[in-house]
Amino acid sequence: MVCDCRIAELKHHVGERVRLEGWLVRLRQGGGVAFLQVRDGSGVCQCVLESNKEEAFEAASGLTQESALAVTGDVRADERAPGGYEIAVSALDVVHVAQEYPITPKSHGVEFLMSHRHLWLRSQRQATLLKIRHTIIQSCRAFFDERGFVLIDTPVLVPGAGEDTQTLFPVNYFDRDVYLAQTGQLYLESACMALGKVYCLGPTFRAEKSKTRRHLTEFWMLEPEIAYADLDDVVQLAEDMICRIVGDVVRRHEDDLRSLGRDPDALRLVQAPFARITYSEAVEILHSDETQEKLAMELAEARDQLTLLEAEQKQKAGELEQTSKPWKREKITNRLHEISDEQEELKRQIRNIPQHMELARQFEWGKDLGGSDETIISRHFEGPVFVTDYPIEAKAFYMKRSDDDPRCVRNVDLLAPQGYGEVIGGSQREDNLDVLVEQMRAKGLDPNDYDWYLDLRRYGSVPHGGFGLGVERALTWICGLKHVREAIPFPRTMGRIEP
Ligand code: 4AD
Ligand code: MG
């Protein structure tokens, strides 16, 4: 009997005959044996085909990368095989012979890969990222479900701003200007007064005109909102949720994380309670001598590393000239590509660090923290850090004015460790009708446009709050990615809308 089987399940079928349906990653032939590396979405498996299986051997010999095929054979455990199991092939069905595949095992530039994103997703690294993204979302959903939160789907087409007016995407809606939602929050606040504990998860849009490693124009945000809650409750919820997500990812994806070059132990440092500082304390960190010294040291380290890489580059280039073995040439060439990527990164750091030192030194109380400021602050802590109580002028209209310091609002940003920046933004909401109207006017918004939202402050207004987690920012941090664009299946940025 032959059973259909996915590669991830091979371990339960040792000694049995199975049929695998997938695609060819790589074919190696020699000494009367063909090794087919096959992937099926659940993993990669080596399939061994001997030349005495004449028909199958013949069919295999013409196969190109990414050809679709079904393999029938016996499963055996083999420590040397990638994944620990292999298949001794008895029959091979060729489903489709692929044309010459644009993405080869040699390295490609990231722009090329992004233009082929629809195919790039088939690579092991990208597929792993998609699986971890799935786990993060599943983990959040389970977390909120277990705590009695109700999922609310908020609209994507909205009449006005939910955050600042500069990043709105206008849409022509039957001859009226409306916008793509920047957040589900205002609608969630309404649902929260109906149900007490609610959350939403959906795409959100910001016309970000900056090209940074942290900004997408379309990203997915997970937002909880709770009634009868103050800022401390919001912070506690965020901490519990982050611990849950990181814990689930580390438990389920330890090997995946390693394959991405991410050390799971770094994530094990994410333990409650997280550090908590105010914005004013964050500004003190920016102004400190310690910050200048740390950055000066980073700069020196980057320069040293660049020198080391230059030496390695020369050595590898020499080795490349000396060898004609294809596998060796490929290995050296790939390392040379890596070196040049690392050099780019170091040069970027060497260019930027002096600017960041200057920005930190001159940071003025009142401004929002920029990307480099967040990086500097997070480097002062081992784990994530909550920064609360920002100045009113730096934040959105709906945040509750602080009783202790009327210049500030009761908000919180969570900065991920190691310079990955803000992953969560949240606040207690202004629940006083008059103060809210005043803040809207001060931010140039017309309270008449938000009359329905103001109703929530007219009929049974209570302290409440919530936050938004950027799914891609979370994945970028957890997987240790250099750029947020790899954290979403089809990224949209200022410079890219295709594929
Ligand atoms: O801090 P933000 O703007 O907060 C809000 O939208 C609130 N309405 C959320 C709430 O309180 N319900 O965005 C929340 C998070 C950020 O911390 C970041 O992780 C992510 O969304 N984010 C982005 N991610 C990728 N690209 C962008 N352009 C992003 N802008 C925000
Ligand atoms: Mg924010």
Coordinates of C-alpha atoms and ligand atoms in Angstrom, one line a residue:
M1 CA 0.0 0.0 0.0
V2 CA 1.2 3.5 -0.8
C3 CA 0.1 6.4 1.3
D4 CA 0.3 10.1 0.4
C5 CA 2.6 11.8 2.7
R6 CA 4.1 15.2 3.4
I7 CA 7.8 15.6 4.1
A8 CA 7.2 16.8 7.6
E9 CA 5.4 13.5 8.4
L10 CA 8.1 11.2 7.0
K11 CA 9.3 10.4 10.5
H12 CA 6.1 8.5 11.1
H13 CA 6.5 6.4 8.0
V14 CA 9.9 4.9 8.2
G15 CA 10.0 1.5 6.4
E16 CA 6.8 2.3 4.5
R17 CA 6.2 3.1 0.9
V18 CA 4.9 6.6 0.4
R19 CA 4.1 9.1 -2.4
L20 CA 5.3 12.7 -2.2
E21 CA 4.0 15.5 -4.4
G22 CA 6.3 18.5 -4.8
W23 CA 8.9 20.4 -6.7
L24 CA 12.5 19.7 -7.6
V25 CA 14.9 22.0 -5.7
R26 CA 18.1 20.4 -7.1
L27 CA 19.3 17.4 -9.1
R28 CA 22.7 15.8 -8.7
Q29 CA 23.7 12.8 -10.8
G30 CA 26.8 10.6 -10.7
G31 CA 27.9 7.0 -10.3
G32 CA 24.7 5.5 -11.5
V33 CA 22.6 7.4 -8.8
A34 CA 20.5 10.5 -9.0
F35 CA 19.8 12.6 -5.9
L36 CA 16.7 14.6 -6.2
Q37 CA 16.2 17.3 -3.6
V38 CA 12.4 17.7 -3.4
R39 CA 10.4 20.3 -1.5
D40 CA 6.6 20.1 -0.8
G41 CA 6.0 23.2 1.4
S42 CA 6.4 21.2 4.6
G43 CA 10.1 20.5 4.2
V44 CA 12.9 19.4 1.9
C45 CA 13.7 15.7 1.3
Q46 CA 16.5 13.9 -0.5
C47 CA 15.1 11.2 -2.9
V48 CA 17.6 8.7 -4.1
L49 CA 17.1 7.1 -7.5
E50 CA 19.3 4.3 -8.8
S51 CA 19.9 3.8 -12.5
N52 CA 18.4 0.3 -12.4
K53 CA 15.0 2.0 -12.1
E54 CA 15.4 2.7 -15.8
E55 CA 12.2 4.5 -16.7
A56 CA 12.3 6.8 -13.6
F57 CA 16.1 7.4 -14.0
E58 CA 15.5 8.4 -17.6
A59 CA 12.7 10.8 -16.7
A60 CA 14.7 12.4 -13.9
S61 CA 17.7 13.1 -16.0
G62 CA 15.9 15.9 -18.0
L63 CA 14.4 17.6 -15.0
T64 CA 15.0 21.3 -14.4
Q65 CA 14.9 23.2 -11.1
E66 CA 11.3 23.7 -9.9
S67 CA 9.8 21.0 -12.1
A68 CA 6.7 19.6 -10.5
L69 CA 6.8 15.9 -9.7
A70 CA 5.5 13.1 -7.6
V71 CA 7.9 10.5 -6.1
T72 CA 6.9 7.1 -4.9
G73 CA 9.4 5.2 -2.7
D74 CA 10.4 3.7 0.6
V75 CA 11.2 5.9 3.6
R76 CA 14.4 5.3 5.5
A77 CA 16.1 7.1 8.3
D78 CA 19.5 8.4 7.4
E79 CA 21.4 10.8 9.6
R80 CA 23.4 12.1 6.7
A81 CA 20.3 13.2 4.8
P82 CA 19.1 16.8 5.3
G83 CA 16.1 16.4 7.6
G84 CA 17.2 13.0 8.7
Y85 CA 15.1 10.9 6.3
E86 CA 15.3 10.0 2.7
I87 CA 13.3 8.2 0.1
A88 CA 14.5 5.3 -2.1
V89 CA 12.6 6.0 -5.2
S90 CA 10.8 3.3 -7.0
A91 CA 8.7 5.4 -9.4
L92 CA 8.6 9.0 -10.6
D93 CA 5.7 11.0 -12.2
V94 CA 6.7 14.1 -13.9
V95 CA 3.9 16.6 -13.6
H96 CA 5.4 19.6 -15.3
V97 CA 8.9 20.3 -16.6
A98 CA 9.7 23.9 -15.5
Q99 CA 11.2 26.4 -17.9
E100 CA 14.6 27.9 -16.9
Y101 CA 14.0 29.1 -13.4
P102 CA 15.2 32.7 -12.8
I103 CA 16.2 32.2 -9.2
T104 CA 19.3 29.9 -9.1
P105 CA 21.3 28.6 -6.2
K106 CA 23.8 31.4 -6.7
S107 CA 23.0 34.6 -4.8
H108 CA 21.0 37.4 -6.3
G109 CA 20.5 41.0 -5.3
V110 CA 17.5 41.8 -3.1
E111 CA 15.9 44.0 -5.8
F112 CA 15.9 41.2 -8.2
L113 CA 14.5 38.8 -5.6
M114 CA 11.8 41.3 -4.7
S115 CA 10.8 41.6 -8.3
H116 CA 10.5 37.8 -8.3
R117 CA 8.7 37.7 -4.9
H118 CA 6.0 35.4 -6.3
L119 CA 8.7 32.8 -6.9
W120 CA 11.1 33.8 -4.1
L121 CA 8.5 32.7 -1.6
R122 CA 9.5 29.1 -2.6
S123 CA 12.9 29.4 -1.1
Q124 CA 13.4 27.7 2.3
R125 CA 14.2 30.9 4.1
Q126 CA 11.2 32.8 2.8
A127 CA 8.9 29.8 3.5
T128 CA 10.2 29.6 7.1
L129 CA 9.4 33.3 7.6
L130 CA 5.9 32.8 6.4
K131 CA 5.5 29.9 8.8
I132 CA 6.7 32.0 11.7
R133 CA 4.4 34.8 10.7
H134 CA 1.6 32.3 10.8
T135 CA 2.6 31.3 14.3
I136 CA 2.8 34.9 15.6
I137 CA -0.8 35.5 14.3
Q138 CA -2.1 32.2 15.7
S139 CA -0.4 32.9 19.0
C140 CA -2.0 36.3 19.3
R141 CA -5.4 35.0 18.4
A142 CA -5.2 32.2 21.0
F143 CA -4.0 34.7 23.6
F144 CA -6.9 37.0 23.1
D145 CA -9.4 34.2 22.7
E146 CA -8.3 32.6 26.0
R147 CA -8.8 35.9 27.8
G148 CA -12.4 36.4 26.5
F149 CA -11.7 39.1 23.9
V150 CA -14.1 39.3 20.9
L151 CA -12.7 39.7 17.4
I152 CA -14.1 42.8 15.7
D153 CA -13.5 43.4 12.0
T154 CA -13.1 47.1 11.5
P155 CA -13.5 48.9 8.1
V156 CA -10.8 49.5 5.6
L157 CA -12.5 52.5 3.9
V158 CA -12.9 55.3 6.4
P159 CA -14.0 59.0 6.2
G160 CA -11.1 60.5 8.1
A161 CA -7.8 60.2 9.9
G162 CA -7.3 57.8 12.8
E163 CA -3.7 58.9 13.3
D164 CA -1.9 61.9 11.7
T165 CA -3.3 63.4 8.5
Q166 CA 0.0 63.4 6.6
T167 CA 0.1 59.7 5.9
L168 CA -3.5 59.3 4.6
F169 CA -4.1 57.4 1.3
P170 CA -7.1 59.0 -0.4
V171 CA -9.5 56.8 -2.3
N172 CA -12.2 58.1 -4.7
Y173 CA -15.4 56.8 -3.2
F174 CA -18.3 57.8 -5.6
D175 CA -16.8 61.2 -6.1
R176 CA -16.0 61.7 -2.4
D177 CA -12.6 61.6 -0.9
V178 CA -12.3 58.9 1.7
Y179 CA -9.2 57.1 3.0
L180 CA -7.6 53.7 3.6
A181 CA -7.7 53.0 7.3
Q182 CA -4.5 53.8 9.2
T183 CA -5.8 52.0 12.2
G184 CA -9.0 50.1 13.4
Q185 CA -8.7 51.8 16.8
L186 CA -11.6 54.3 16.7
Y187 CA -14.1 51.6 15.6
L188 CA -12.6 49.3 18.2
E189 CA -13.2 51.8 20.9
S190 CA -16.9 51.8 19.9
A191 CA -17.0 48.0 20.0
C192 CA -15.2 48.0 23.3
M193 CA -18.0 50.0 24.9
A194 CA -20.4 47.2 23.6
L195 CA -18.3 44.2 24.5
G196 CA -15.7 45.2 27.1
K197 CA -12.7 43.4 25.6
V198 CA -12.2 43.4 21.9
Y199 CA -9.4 43.1 19.3
C200 CA -9.0 43.5 15.5
L201 CA -6.4 42.2 13.1
G202 CA -6.3 43.7 9.6
P203 CA -4.3 45.5 7.0
T204 CA -3.6 49.2 7.7
F205 CA -2.2 51.8 5.4
R206 CA 0.1 54.7 5.7
A207 CA 1.5 56.9 2.9
E208 CA 5.0 56.8 4.4
K209 CA 7.2 58.8 2.1
S210 CA 10.3 57.7 3.9
K211 CA 12.4 54.8 2.7
T212 CA 13.4 53.1 5.9
R213 CA 13.9 49.5 6.9
R214 CA 11.0 49.8 9.3
H215 CA 8.2 51.3 7.2
L216 CA 5.7 49.7 4.9
T217 CA 2.8 51.5 3.3
E218 CA 0.5 48.5 3.9
F219 CA 1.0 46.5 7.0
W220 CA -1.0 44.3 9.3
M221 CA -1.8 45.5 12.8
L222 CA -3.2 43.6 15.7
E223 CA -5.1 45.9 18.1
P224 CA -6.7 45.1 21.4
E225 CA -8.9 47.6 23.3
I226 CA -10.2 47.2 26.9
A227 CA -12.8 49.1 28.9
Y228 CA -12.3 50.2 32.5
A229 CA -8.6 50.2 32.0
D230 CA -5.8 52.7 32.5
L231 CA -2.3 52.9 31.1
D232 CA -0.9 50.3 33.5
D233 CA -3.5 47.7 32.4
V234 CA -2.5 48.4 28.8
V235 CA 1.2 47.9 29.5
Q236 CA 0.4 44.7 31.4
L237 CA -1.6 43.3 28.5
A238 CA 1.2 44.2 26.0
E239 CA 3.8 42.5 28.2
D240 CA 1.8 39.4 28.6
M241 CA 1.0 39.2 24.9
I242 CA 4.7 39.7 23.8
C243 CA 5.9 37.0 26.3
R244 CA 3.2 34.6 24.9
I245 CA 4.2 35.3 21.2
V246 CA 7.9 35.0 21.8
G247 CA 7.5 31.9 23.9
D248 CA 5.4 30.2 21.3
V249 CA 7.8 31.1 18.5
V250 CA 10.8 29.9 20.4
R251 CA 9.1 26.6 21.4
R252 CA 7.8 25.8 17.9
H253 CA 10.5 27.2 15.7
E254 CA 13.8 26.7 17.5
D255 CA 15.5 25.1 14.5
D256 CA 13.8 27.5 12.1
L257 CA 15.2 30.4 14.0
R258 CA 18.7 28.9 13.9
S259 CA 18.3 28.4 10.1
L260 CA 17.6 32.1 9.8
G261 CA 20.7 32.9 11.7
R262 CA 18.7 34.0 14.8
D263 CA 19.9 32.8 18.2
P264 CA 16.9 31.5 20.1
D265 CA 18.7 32.3 23.4
A266 CA 18.6 36.0 22.6
L267 CA 14.8 35.6 22.5
R268 CA 14.8 33.7 25.8
L269 CA 15.9 37.0 27.5
V270 CA 12.4 38.3 26.7
Q271 CA 11.0 37.8 30.2
A272 CA 8.5 39.8 32.3
P273 CA 8.8 42.3 33.8
F274 CA 10.1 44.5 30.9
A275 CA 12.0 47.7 31.8
R276 CA 9.7 50.8 31.9
I277 CA 10.9 54.4 31.5
T278 CA 9.2 57.7 30.7
Y279 CA 9.9 59.7 27.6
S280 CA 11.7 62.3 29.7
E281 CA 14.1 59.5 31.0
A282 CA 14.6 58.4 27.5
V283 CA 15.6 61.9 26.5
E284 CA 18.2 61.8 29.4
I285 CA 19.6 58.7 27.9
L286 CA 19.9 60.4 24.5
H287 CA 21.8 63.3 26.1
S288 CA 24.1 61.2 28.2
D289 CA 27.9 60.9 27.8
E290 CA 27.4 57.1 28.0
T291 CA 25.4 57.2 24.8
Q292 CA 28.1 59.2 23.0
E293 CA 30.8 56.7 24.3
K294 CA 28.8 53.7 23.3
L295 CA 28.2 55.0 19.8
A296 CA 31.9 56.0 19.4
M297 CA 32.7 52.4 20.3
E298 CA 30.3 51.0 17.8
L299 CA 31.8 53.2 15.1
A300 CA 35.3 51.9 16.0
E301 CA 34.1 48.3 15.9
A302 CA 32.4 48.8 12.5
R303 CA 35.7 50.1 11.1
D304 CA 37.7 47.2 12.5
Q305 CA 35.2 44.7 11.1
L306 CA 35.3 46.3 7.7
T307 CA 39.1 46.0 7.6
L308 CA 38.7 42.2 8.5
L309 CA 36.2 41.7 5.7
E310 CA 38.4 43.4 3.2
A311 CA 41.2 41.0 4.0
E312 CA 38.8 38.0 3.7
Q313 CA 37.5 39.3 0.4
K314 CA 41.1 39.4 -1.0
Q315 CA 41.7 35.9 0.2
K316 CA 38.5 34.5 -1.3
A317 CA 39.1 36.2 -4.6
G318 CA 42.5 34.5 -4.7
E319 CA 41.0 31.1 -3.9
L320 CA 38.4 31.6 -6.6
E321 CA 41.2 32.1 -9.2
Q322 CA 42.8 28.8 -8.1
T323 CA 39.9 26.5 -8.4
S324 CA 37.9 25.1 -11.3
K325 CA 35.6 22.8 -9.3
P326 CA 32.1 24.1 -9.8
W327 CA 30.8 23.4 -6.3
K328 CA 33.8 25.1 -4.8
R329 CA 33.4 28.1 -7.1
E330 CA 29.8 28.4 -6.1
K331 CA 30.6 28.3 -2.4
I332 CA 33.3 31.0 -2.7
T333 CA 31.1 33.1 -5.0
N334 CA 28.3 33.0 -2.5
R335 CA 30.6 34.0 0.4
L336 CA 31.9 36.8 -1.7
H337 CA 28.3 38.1 -2.2
E338 CA 27.7 37.8 1.6
I339 CA 30.9 39.7 2.2
S340 CA 29.9 42.5 -0.1
D341 CA 26.4 42.7 1.6
E342 CA 28.1 42.9 5.0
Q343 CA 30.5 45.6 3.7
E344 CA 27.5 47.6 2.5
E345 CA 25.9 47.3 5.9
L346 CA 29.1 48.3 7.8
K347 CA 29.7 51.3 5.4
R348 CA 26.1 52.3 6.1
Q349 CA 26.8 52.2 9.8
I350 CA 30.0 54.1 9.5
R351 CA 28.2 56.8 7.6
N352 CA 25.2 56.9 10.0
I353 CA 26.7 56.6 13.5
P354 CA 28.2 60.1 13.5
Q355 CA 24.8 61.5 12.4
H356 CA 23.0 59.5 15.1
M357 CA 25.5 60.8 17.7
E358 CA 24.7 64.4 16.6
L359 CA 20.9 63.7 16.6
A360 CA 21.0 62.3 20.1
R361 CA 23.1 65.1 21.5
Q362 CA 20.7 67.7 20.0
F363 CA 17.5 66.0 20.7
E364 CA 14.9 68.5 21.9
W365 CA 12.2 67.5 24.5
G366 CA 8.9 67.6 22.6
K367 CA 9.8 65.8 19.4
D368 CA 8.8 62.2 18.7
L369 CA 11.6 59.7 19.0
G370 CA 13.1 58.9 15.6
G371 CA 14.4 55.5 14.5
S372 CA 18.0 56.1 15.5
D373 CA 16.8 57.4 18.9
E374 CA 14.8 54.3 19.5
T375 CA 17.8 52.1 18.6
I376 CA 20.0 54.0 21.0
I377 CA 17.5 53.7 23.9
S378 CA 16.8 50.0 23.3
R379 CA 20.6 49.3 23.4
H380 CA 20.6 50.4 27.1
F381 CA 18.4 47.5 28.0
E382 CA 18.8 43.7 27.6
G383 CA 15.1 43.0 26.9
P384 CA 12.2 45.1 25.5
V385 CA 11.6 48.5 27.1
F386 CA 8.3 50.4 27.5
V387 CA 8.6 54.1 27.0
T388 CA 5.6 56.1 28.4
D389 CA 4.3 59.6 28.8
Y390 CA 5.3 61.3 25.5
P391 CA 4.7 65.1 24.9
I392 CA 1.2 65.9 23.6
E393 CA 2.6 67.5 20.5
A394 CA 4.4 64.3 19.5
K395 CA 1.4 62.0 19.6
A396 CA -2.1 61.5 18.3
F397 CA -5.3 63.4 19.3
Y398 CA -7.0 60.6 21.1
M399 CA -4.5 60.0 23.9
K400 CA -5.4 60.8 27.5
R401 CA -3.7 63.9 28.9
S402 CA -1.6 63.1 31.9
D403 CA -2.9 64.3 35.3
D404 CA 0.6 64.5 36.7
D405 CA 2.2 66.5 33.9
P406 CA -0.3 68.3 31.5
R407 CA 2.5 68.5 28.8
C408 CA 2.3 64.7 28.4
V409 CA -0.1 62.0 27.4
R410 CA -0.7 58.6 28.9
N411 CA 0.8 56.6 26.1
V412 CA 3.2 53.7 25.7
D413 CA 5.6 52.6 23.0
L414 CA 7.3 49.2 23.3
L415 CA 10.9 49.2 21.9
A416 CA 12.2 45.8 20.9
P417 CA 15.7 45.0 22.1
Q418 CA 18.9 45.2 19.9
G419 CA 17.7 48.2 18.0
Y420 CA 14.7 46.7 16.2
G421 CA 12.6 49.8 17.2
E422 CA 9.0 50.3 18.1
V423 CA 6.9 47.2 17.8
I424 CA 3.9 48.4 19.8
G425 CA 2.2 51.8 20.1
G426 CA -0.7 52.3 22.5
S427 CA -2.3 54.5 25.1
Q428 CA -5.1 55.2 27.5
R429 CA -7.7 57.2 25.6
E430 CA -9.0 60.6 26.4
D431 CA -12.4 59.9 27.9
N432 CA -13.3 63.5 28.7
L433 CA -15.5 65.0 26.0
D434 CA -14.3 68.6 26.4
V435 CA -10.6 67.8 26.6
L436 CA -10.9 65.5 23.5
V437 CA -12.6 68.2 21.5
E438 CA -9.9 70.7 22.5
Q439 CA -7.1 68.3 21.5
M440 CA -8.8 67.6 18.1
R441 CA -8.9 71.4 17.4
A442 CA -5.3 71.8 18.5
K443 CA -4.3 69.1 16.0
G444 CA -6.2 70.7 13.2
L445 CA -9.1 68.2 13.1
D446 CA -12.7 69.3 12.9
P447 CA -14.7 67.7 15.8
N448 CA -17.8 67.7 13.6
D449 CA -16.1 65.0 11.4
Y450 CA -15.8 62.8 14.5
D451 CA -19.2 63.3 16.0
W452 CA -19.9 59.6 16.1
Y453 CA -16.6 59.0 17.9
L454 CA -17.4 61.8 20.4
D455 CA -20.7 60.0 21.2
L456 CA -18.5 57.4 23.0
R457 CA -17.7 60.2 25.4
R458 CA -21.3 61.3 25.7
Y459 CA -22.9 58.0 26.6
G460 CA -21.3 56.1 29.5
S461 CA -17.7 57.2 29.0
V462 CA -15.2 55.1 30.9
P463 CA -11.4 55.0 31.2
H464 CA -10.2 52.7 28.4
G465 CA -7.2 52.0 26.3
G466 CA -5.4 49.6 24.0
F467 CA -2.4 49.3 21.6
G468 CA -1.4 48.2 18.2
L469 CA 1.2 45.6 17.4
G470 CA 2.8 45.8 13.9
V471 CA 2.9 42.2 12.8
E472 CA 5.8 42.8 10.4
R473 CA 7.8 44.7 13.0
A474 CA 7.3 41.9 15.4
L475 CA 8.4 39.3 12.8
T476 CA 11.4 41.4 11.8
W477 CA 12.5 41.6 15.4
I478 CA 11.8 38.0 16.4
C479 CA 13.5 36.6 13.2
G480 CA 16.4 39.1 13.3
L481 CA 15.7 40.5 9.8
K482 CA 17.6 43.5 8.5
H483 CA 14.5 44.9 6.7
V484 CA 10.8 44.7 7.3
R485 CA 10.1 43.9 3.6
E486 CA 10.9 40.2 4.1
A487 CA 8.3 40.0 6.9
I488 CA 5.2 40.2 4.6
P489 CA 4.4 38.0 1.6
F490 CA 4.0 40.9 -0.8
P491 CA 5.5 44.1 0.6
R492 CA 4.2 47.5 -0.4
T493 CA 6.6 50.4 0.0
M494 CA 7.0 53.8 -1.6
G495 CA 9.2 52.2 -4.3
R496 CA 7.3 49.0 -4.8
I497 CA 3.7 47.9 -5.6
E498 CA 4.6 44.8 -7.7
P499 CA 4.3 41.9 -7.9
Ligands
4AD1 O1 2.0 53.6 16.9 P1 0.9 53.4 15.8 O2 0.8 54.4 14.8 O3 -0.4 53.2 16.7 C1 -1.6 53.1 16.2 O4 -2.0 53.0 15.0 C2 -2.7 53.0 17.3 N1 -4.0 53.4 16.7 C3 -2.7 51.6 17.8 C4 -3.7 51.5 18.9 O5 -3.5 52.1 20.0 N2 -4.8 50.7 18.8 O6 1.1 51.9 15.1 C5 1.1 50.8 15.9 C6 2.2 49.8 15.4 C7 3.6 50.4 15.6 O7 4.1 50.3 16.9 C8 4.4 49.6 14.6 O8 4.7 48.3 15.1 C9 3.4 49.4 13.5 O9 2.1 49.6 14.0 N3 3.6 50.3 12.4 C10 4.1 50.1 11.2 N4 4.6 48.9 10.7 C11 5.2 48.9 9.5 N5 5.2 50.0 8.7 C12 4.6 51.2 9.1 N6 4.6 52.2 8.3 C13 4.1 51.2 10.4 N7 3.5 52.2 11.2 C14 3.2 51.6 12.3
MG2 MG 3.7 54.7 17.1

